[in-house]
Amino acid sequence: GSGGSGGSGGGGSRPAAERASPPRRPEAALPTIYAITPTYSRPVQKAELTRLANTLRQVARLHWILVEDAATRSELVSRFVAGAGLPCTHLHVPTPRRYKRPGLPRATEQRNAGLAWLRQRHQHLPAPQPGVLFFADDDNTYSLELFHEMRTTRKVSVWPVGLVGGRRYERPVVENGKVVGWYTGWRADRPFAIDMAGFAVSLQVILSHPKAVFKRRGSQPGMQESDFLKQITTVEELEPKASNCTKVPIYFLKRFSMVFVDDRTNKVLFCRFLYGTHEQKRSI
């Protein structure tokens, strides 16, 4: 099997006060959240996966789909998954070299591998269990409240994302409970001017649209979200979360510079500058 979630179970009698408390919703009745996380080898990989795992471990009924950009599973990520302490499926698929040029979308093949695994897993089940999918990149920080909210997604739900697009936040503009536009620092004319971390999709929608994937051919930089969402929903159908998209439950952390130094020679190996979604690497 690919790892199951589980309640804490346990037998024995309980104190009368605890027995008398109102029953909580059983964990088994909660829709499962599937979090697809593309990851690739870099100096901060383990640190960022650790931060993300520390969040996901606190979420009930969550299954982590971790997809390496690699021809084989790395020892580092394999060891990490073994000790992560949460249900996890570890996949790998390499990005073709021709798609690794600056300006091209990243993690397309890895997200599609996660979608394929999810569809294959439920293909032979008599009736799909309720579930929700979202794309949890390993360099973001997530509020636990977000997982509680996304679990009620009927089709596609949306929320704001902080520190993205050159702004403190980007968000769907909501009127009377419906998305009517986008507050964004980059290309507000996109059909869905939203970050990859800004939406969740019900499992039923994923299974009923088996050809909905992230496209390489004909997809412009920054249009991956729109190209995907156009295949499964409309703006009018979007379900605003996070208090009608007035609260920011996710922060996008690609916004810093790092200098890597050789421990033996004290020479700078390279600097990496990260601005929003744009990455530059400069050798010294």
CSV table of C-alpha atoms in Angstrom, one decimal:
chain,number,residue,atom,x,y,z
A,1,GLY,CA,0.0,0.0,0.0
A,2,SER,CA,1.0,3.6,-0.2
A,3,GLY,CA,0.6,4.6,3.3
A,4,GLY,CA,-2.7,5.2,5.1
A,5,SER,CA,-3.7,7.7,7.6
A,6,GLY,CA,-5.0,6.4,10.8
A,7,GLY,CA,-6.6,7.5,14.0
A,8,SER,CA,-5.0,7.0,17.3
A,9,GLY,CA,-7.3,4.2,18.2
A,10,GLY,CA,-6.6,2.8,21.6
A,11,GLY,CA,-8.7,0.7,23.9
A,12,GLY,CA,-9.4,0.9,27.6
A,13,SER,CA,-11.9,2.8,29.6
A,14,ARG,CA,-12.0,6.6,29.6
A,15,PRO,CA,-12.8,9.0,32.4
A,16,ALA,CA,-16.5,9.8,32.8
A,17,ALA,CA,-15.9,13.5,32.0
A,18,GLU,CA,-14.3,12.5,28.7
A,19,ARG,CA,-17.0,10.0,27.8
A,20,ALA,CA,-19.7,12.7,28.4
A,21,SER,CA,-18.1,15.2,26.0
A,22,PRO,CA,-19.8,15.8,22.6
A,23,PRO,CA,-18.5,13.5,20.0
A,24,ARG,CA,-16.1,15.0,17.4
A,25,ARG,CA,-16.6,14.3,13.8
A,26,PRO,CA,-14.8,11.0,13.2
A,27,GLU,CA,-11.5,11.4,11.3
A,28,ALA,CA,-12.6,8.7,8.8
A,29,ALA,CA,-15.5,10.8,7.7
A,30,LEU,CA,-13.3,13.8,6.7
A,31,PRO,CA,-12.5,14.1,3.0
A,32,THR,CA,-8.8,13.3,2.4
A,33,ILE,CA,-6.6,16.1,1.4
A,34,TYR,CA,-4.0,15.2,-1.2
A,35,ALA,CA,-1.0,17.6,-1.3
A,36,ILE,CA,1.2,17.3,-4.5
A,37,THR,CA,4.6,18.7,-3.8
A,38,PRO,CA,7.3,18.9,-6.6
A,39,THR,CA,10.8,19.0,-5.3
A,40,TYR,CA,14.3,19.2,-6.7
A,41,SER,CA,17.9,18.9,-5.4
A,42,ARG,CA,19.3,22.1,-4.0
A,43,PRO,CA,21.1,23.2,-0.7
A,44,VAL,CA,17.8,24.2,1.0
A,45,GLN,CA,15.8,21.2,-0.1
A,46,LYS,CA,15.8,19.3,3.2
A,47,ALA,CA,15.2,22.4,5.2
A,48,GLU,CA,12.2,23.4,3.2
A,49,LEU,CA,10.8,19.8,3.1
A,50,THR,CA,11.2,19.7,6.9
A,51,ARG,CA,9.2,22.9,7.4
A,52,LEU,CA,6.5,21.7,5.1
A,53,ALA,CA,6.3,18.2,6.7
A,54,ASN,CA,6.0,19.9,10.2
A,55,THR,CA,2.9,21.6,9.0
A,56,LEU,CA,1.3,18.7,7.1
A,57,ARG,CA,1.9,16.3,10.0
A,58,GLN,CA,-0.6,18.3,12.0
A,59,VAL,CA,-3.4,17.9,9.4
A,60,ALA,CA,-5.8,15.0,9.8
A,61,ARG,CA,-6.5,12.7,6.8
A,62,LEU,CA,-3.8,14.1,4.6
A,63,HIS,CA,-1.8,12.2,2.0
A,64,TRP,CA,1.4,13.8,0.8
A,65,ILE,CA,2.4,13.1,-2.9
A,66,LEU,CA,6.1,14.1,-3.1
A,67,VAL,CA,7.5,14.1,-6.6
A,68,GLU,CA,11.2,14.5,-7.2
A,69,ASP,CA,12.6,16.1,-10.4
A,70,ALA,CA,15.0,13.2,-10.9
A,71,ALA,CA,15.5,10.1,-13.0
A,72,THR,CA,15.6,8.0,-9.7
A,73,ARG,CA,14.6,8.5,-6.2
A,74,SER,CA,17.4,10.3,-4.2
A,75,GLU,CA,18.8,8.9,-1.0
A,76,LEU,CA,18.2,12.2,0.7
A,77,VAL,CA,14.4,12.4,0.0
A,78,SER,CA,13.9,8.6,0.5
A,79,ARG,CA,15.4,8.9,4.0
A,80,PHE,CA,13.4,12.0,4.6
A,81,VAL,CA,10.1,10.3,3.6
A,82,ALA,CA,10.8,7.3,5.8
A,83,GLY,CA,11.1,9.5,8.8
A,84,ALA,CA,8.5,12.1,7.9
A,85,GLY,CA,5.8,10.6,10.1
A,86,LEU,CA,2.8,11.1,7.7
A,87,PRO,CA,1.2,9.1,4.9
A,88,CYS,CA,3.4,9.8,1.8
A,89,THR,CA,3.8,8.5,-1.7
A,90,HIS,CA,7.3,9.2,-3.1
A,91,LEU,CA,7.4,9.5,-6.9
A,92,HIS,CA,10.0,10.8,-9.4
A,93,VAL,CA,10.1,12.0,-12.9
A,94,PRO,CA,12.8,14.1,-14.6
A,95,THR,CA,12.2,17.4,-16.4
A,96,PRO,CA,13.4,17.1,-19.9
A,97,ARG,CA,16.6,19.2,-20.4
A,98,ARG,CA,14.9,21.3,-23.1
A,99,TYR,CA,12.4,22.6,-20.6
A,100,LYS,CA,15.0,23.7,-18.0
A,101,ARG,CA,15.7,27.0,-19.8
A,102,PRO,CA,15.1,30.3,-17.9
A,103,GLY,CA,11.6,31.6,-18.3
A,104,LEU,CA,9.9,28.3,-18.8
A,105,PRO,CA,7.5,26.9,-16.2
A,106,ARG,CA,8.9,24.6,-13.6
A,107,ALA,CA,7.5,21.4,-12.1
A,108,THR,CA,5.1,20.6,-14.9
A,109,GLU,CA,6.1,17.0,-15.2
A,110,GLN,CA,6.1,16.5,-11.5
A,111,ARG,CA,2.6,17.9,-10.9
A,112,ASN,CA,1.3,15.8,-13.8
A,113,ALA,CA,2.9,12.7,-12.3
A,114,GLY,CA,1.1,13.4,-9.0
A,115,LEU,CA,-2.2,13.8,-10.9
A,116,ALA,CA,-1.6,10.5,-12.8
A,117,TRP,CA,-0.9,8.7,-9.5
A,118,LEU,CA,-4.1,10.0,-8.0
A,119,ARG,CA,-6.3,9.0,-10.9
A,120,GLN,CA,-4.7,5.6,-11.1
A,121,ARG,CA,-5.2,5.0,-7.4
A,122,HIS,CA,-8.9,5.7,-7.7
A,123,GLN,CA,-9.4,4.0,-11.0
A,124,HIS,CA,-10.5,0.7,-9.7
A,125,LEU,CA,-12.2,1.7,-6.5
A,126,PRO,CA,-16.0,1.1,-6.6
A,127,ALA,CA,-16.8,4.7,-5.5
A,128,PRO,CA,-14.2,7.5,-5.0
A,129,GLN,CA,-13.9,8.6,-1.4
A,130,PRO,CA,-14.4,12.3,-0.9
A,131,GLY,CA,-11.2,14.2,-1.3
A,132,VAL,CA,-9.5,17.5,-2.2
A,133,LEU,CA,-6.3,18.1,-4.1
A,134,PHE,CA,-4.0,21.1,-3.8
A,135,PHE,CA,-0.5,21.9,-5.0
A,136,ALA,CA,1.8,22.5,-2.0
A,137,ASP,CA,5.2,23.7,-3.2
A,138,ASP,CA,7.9,23.1,-0.7
A,139,ASP,CA,9.0,26.8,-0.5
A,140,ASN,CA,5.7,28.1,0.8
A,141,THR,CA,4.4,28.5,4.4
A,142,TYR,CA,0.8,27.4,5.1
A,143,SER,CA,-1.7,28.3,7.8
A,144,LEU,CA,-3.3,25.2,9.4
A,145,GLU,CA,-6.7,27.0,9.1
A,146,LEU,CA,-6.4,26.7,5.3
A,147,PHE,CA,-6.6,22.9,5.4
A,148,HIS,CA,-9.8,23.1,7.5
A,149,GLU,CA,-11.3,25.4,4.9
A,150,MET,CA,-10.3,23.6,1.7
A,151,ARG,CA,-11.7,20.4,2.9
A,152,THR,CA,-15.2,21.6,2.1
A,153,THR,CA,-14.3,22.3,-1.5
A,154,ARG,CA,-17.2,21.3,-3.8
A,155,LYS,CA,-15.5,22.0,-7.1
A,156,VAL,CA,-12.6,24.5,-7.0
A,157,SER,CA,-11.9,26.8,-4.1
A,158,VAL,CA,-9.6,29.9,-4.0
A,159,TRP,CA,-7.9,32.2,-1.5
A,160,PRO,CA,-5.2,34.9,-1.3
A,161,VAL,CA,-1.5,34.2,-1.4
A,162,GLY,CA,1.0,36.5,0.3
A,163,LEU,CA,4.4,37.9,-0.9
A,164,VAL,CA,3.9,37.1,-4.5
A,165,GLY,CA,3.8,39.0,-7.8
A,166,GLY,CA,5.8,41.9,-6.4
A,167,ARG,CA,3.0,42.7,-3.9
A,168,ARG,CA,2.3,42.0,-0.2
A,169,TYR,CA,-0.4,39.7,-1.4
A,170,GLU,CA,-2.5,38.7,-4.4
A,171,ARG,CA,-6.2,37.7,-4.1
A,172,PRO,CA,-9.4,37.1,-5.9
A,173,VAL,CA,-11.8,40.1,-5.7
A,174,VAL,CA,-15.1,38.9,-4.3
A,175,GLU,CA,-18.5,40.5,-4.4
A,176,ASN,CA,-21.6,38.8,-3.0
A,177,GLY,CA,-19.7,35.6,-2.5
A,178,LYS,CA,-18.5,35.4,-6.1
A,179,VAL,CA,-15.1,36.0,-7.7
A,180,VAL,CA,-15.5,39.0,-10.0
A,181,GLY,CA,-11.8,39.9,-10.6
A,182,TRP,CA,-8.2,39.7,-9.4
A,183,TYR,CA,-6.0,41.9,-7.3
A,184,THR,CA,-2.5,41.0,-8.7
A,185,GLY,CA,0.8,42.6,-9.5
A,186,TRP,CA,1.3,40.7,-12.8
A,187,ARG,CA,-1.0,40.3,-15.8
A,188,ALA,CA,-4.5,40.8,-14.4
A,189,ASP,CA,-5.8,39.8,-17.8
A,190,ARG,CA,-5.1,36.2,-17.2
A,191,PRO,CA,-8.3,34.1,-17.1
A,192,PHE,CA,-7.3,32.9,-13.6
A,193,ALA,CA,-4.8,35.5,-12.2
A,194,ILE,CA,-3.9,33.2,-9.4
A,195,ASP,CA,-0.8,31.5,-8.0
A,196,MET,CA,-0.3,27.7,-8.0
A,197,ALA,CA,-0.7,27.8,-4.2
A,198,GLY,CA,-4.0,29.7,-4.4
A,199,PHE,CA,-6.6,27.0,-5.2
A,200,ALA,CA,-7.8,23.5,-4.4
A,201,VAL,CA,-9.8,21.1,-6.5
A,202,SER,CA,-12.2,18.4,-5.4
A,203,LEU,CA,-11.1,14.8,-6.1
A,204,GLN,CA,-14.3,14.2,-8.0
A,205,VAL,CA,-13.5,17.0,-10.5
A,206,ILE,CA,-10.0,15.6,-11.0
A,207,LEU,CA,-11.4,12.1,-11.7
A,208,SER,CA,-14.2,13.4,-14.0
A,209,HIS,CA,-11.7,15.4,-16.1
A,210,PRO,CA,-9.1,12.7,-16.8
A,211,LYS,CA,-7.4,14.7,-19.5
A,212,ALA,CA,-6.9,17.9,-17.4
A,213,VAL,CA,-3.1,18.3,-16.9
A,214,PHE,CA,-0.5,21.0,-17.0
A,215,LYS,CA,0.6,21.6,-20.5
A,216,ARG,CA,4.0,22.3,-22.0
A,217,ARG,CA,3.0,22.9,-25.6
A,218,GLY,CA,1.6,26.3,-26.2
A,219,SER,CA,1.7,27.3,-22.5
A,220,GLN,CA,3.2,30.7,-21.8
A,221,PRO,CA,5.2,31.5,-18.7
A,222,GLY,CA,2.9,32.3,-15.8
A,223,MET,CA,-0.1,30.8,-17.6
A,224,GLN,CA,0.1,27.3,-16.2
A,225,GLU,CA,-2.6,27.9,-13.5
A,226,SER,CA,-5.0,29.4,-16.0
A,227,ASP,CA,-4.4,26.7,-18.6
A,228,PHE,CA,-5.1,24.0,-16.0
A,229,LEU,CA,-8.2,25.6,-14.4
A,230,LYS,CA,-9.8,26.5,-17.8
A,231,GLN,CA,-10.0,22.7,-18.3
A,232,ILE,CA,-12.1,22.1,-15.2
A,233,THR,CA,-14.0,25.2,-14.1
A,234,THR,CA,-15.1,28.8,-14.8
A,235,VAL,CA,-14.4,31.9,-12.8
A,236,GLU,CA,-18.1,32.1,-11.9
A,237,GLU,CA,-18.0,28.7,-10.3
A,238,LEU,CA,-15.0,29.4,-8.0
A,239,GLU,CA,-15.6,29.1,-4.2
A,240,PRO,CA,-14.0,31.9,-2.2
A,241,LYS,CA,-12.4,30.8,1.1
A,242,ALA,CA,-10.5,32.7,3.8
A,243,SER,CA,-13.4,35.0,4.7
A,244,ASN,CA,-14.3,35.8,1.1
A,245,CYS,CA,-10.6,36.1,0.2
A,246,THR,CA,-9.8,38.8,2.8
A,247,LYS,CA,-7.3,36.7,4.8
A,248,VAL,CA,-3.9,35.5,3.7
A,249,PRO,CA,-3.4,31.8,4.6
A,250,ILE,CA,-0.3,31.1,2.5
A,251,TYR,CA,3.0,33.0,2.2
A,252,PHE,CA,5.2,32.6,-0.8
A,253,LEU,CA,8.9,32.5,0.4
A,254,LYS,CA,10.9,32.8,-2.8
A,255,ARG,CA,12.1,36.2,-1.8
A,256,PHE,CA,15.7,36.2,-0.6
A,257,SER,CA,19.3,35.8,-1.6
A,258,MET,CA,21.8,33.2,-0.5
A,259,VAL,CA,25.5,32.9,-0.7
A,260,PHE,CA,27.1,29.4,-0.6
A,261,VAL,CA,30.6,29.1,0.7
A,262,ASP,CA,33.0,26.2,0.5
A,263,ASP,CA,33.8,25.1,4.0
A,264,ARG,CA,37.4,24.2,3.3
A,265,THR,CA,38.5,27.2,1.2
A,266,ASN,CA,36.1,29.9,2.4
A,267,LYS,CA,35.5,30.8,-1.3
A,268,VAL,CA,32.1,31.8,-2.5
A,269,LEU,CA,30.7,29.0,-4.7
A,270,PHE,CA,27.7,30.8,-6.0
A,271,CYS,CA,24.9,33.2,-5.1
A,272,ARG,CA,21.3,32.6,-5.8
A,273,PHE,CA,18.9,35.5,-6.1
A,274,LEU,CA,15.2,34.7,-5.8
A,275,TYR,CA,12.5,37.3,-6.6
A,276,GLY,CA,8.9,36.1,-6.6
A,277,THR,CA,8.7,33.4,-9.2
A,278,HIS,CA,11.9,34.4,-11.0
A,279,GLU,CA,15.1,32.6,-10.2
A,280,GLN,CA,18.7,33.6,-11.3
A,281,LYS,CA,21.8,31.7,-10.4
A,282,ARG,CA,25.1,33.5,-10.6
A,283,SER,CA,28.4,31.7,-10.4
A,284,ILE,CA,31.3,33.5,-8.7
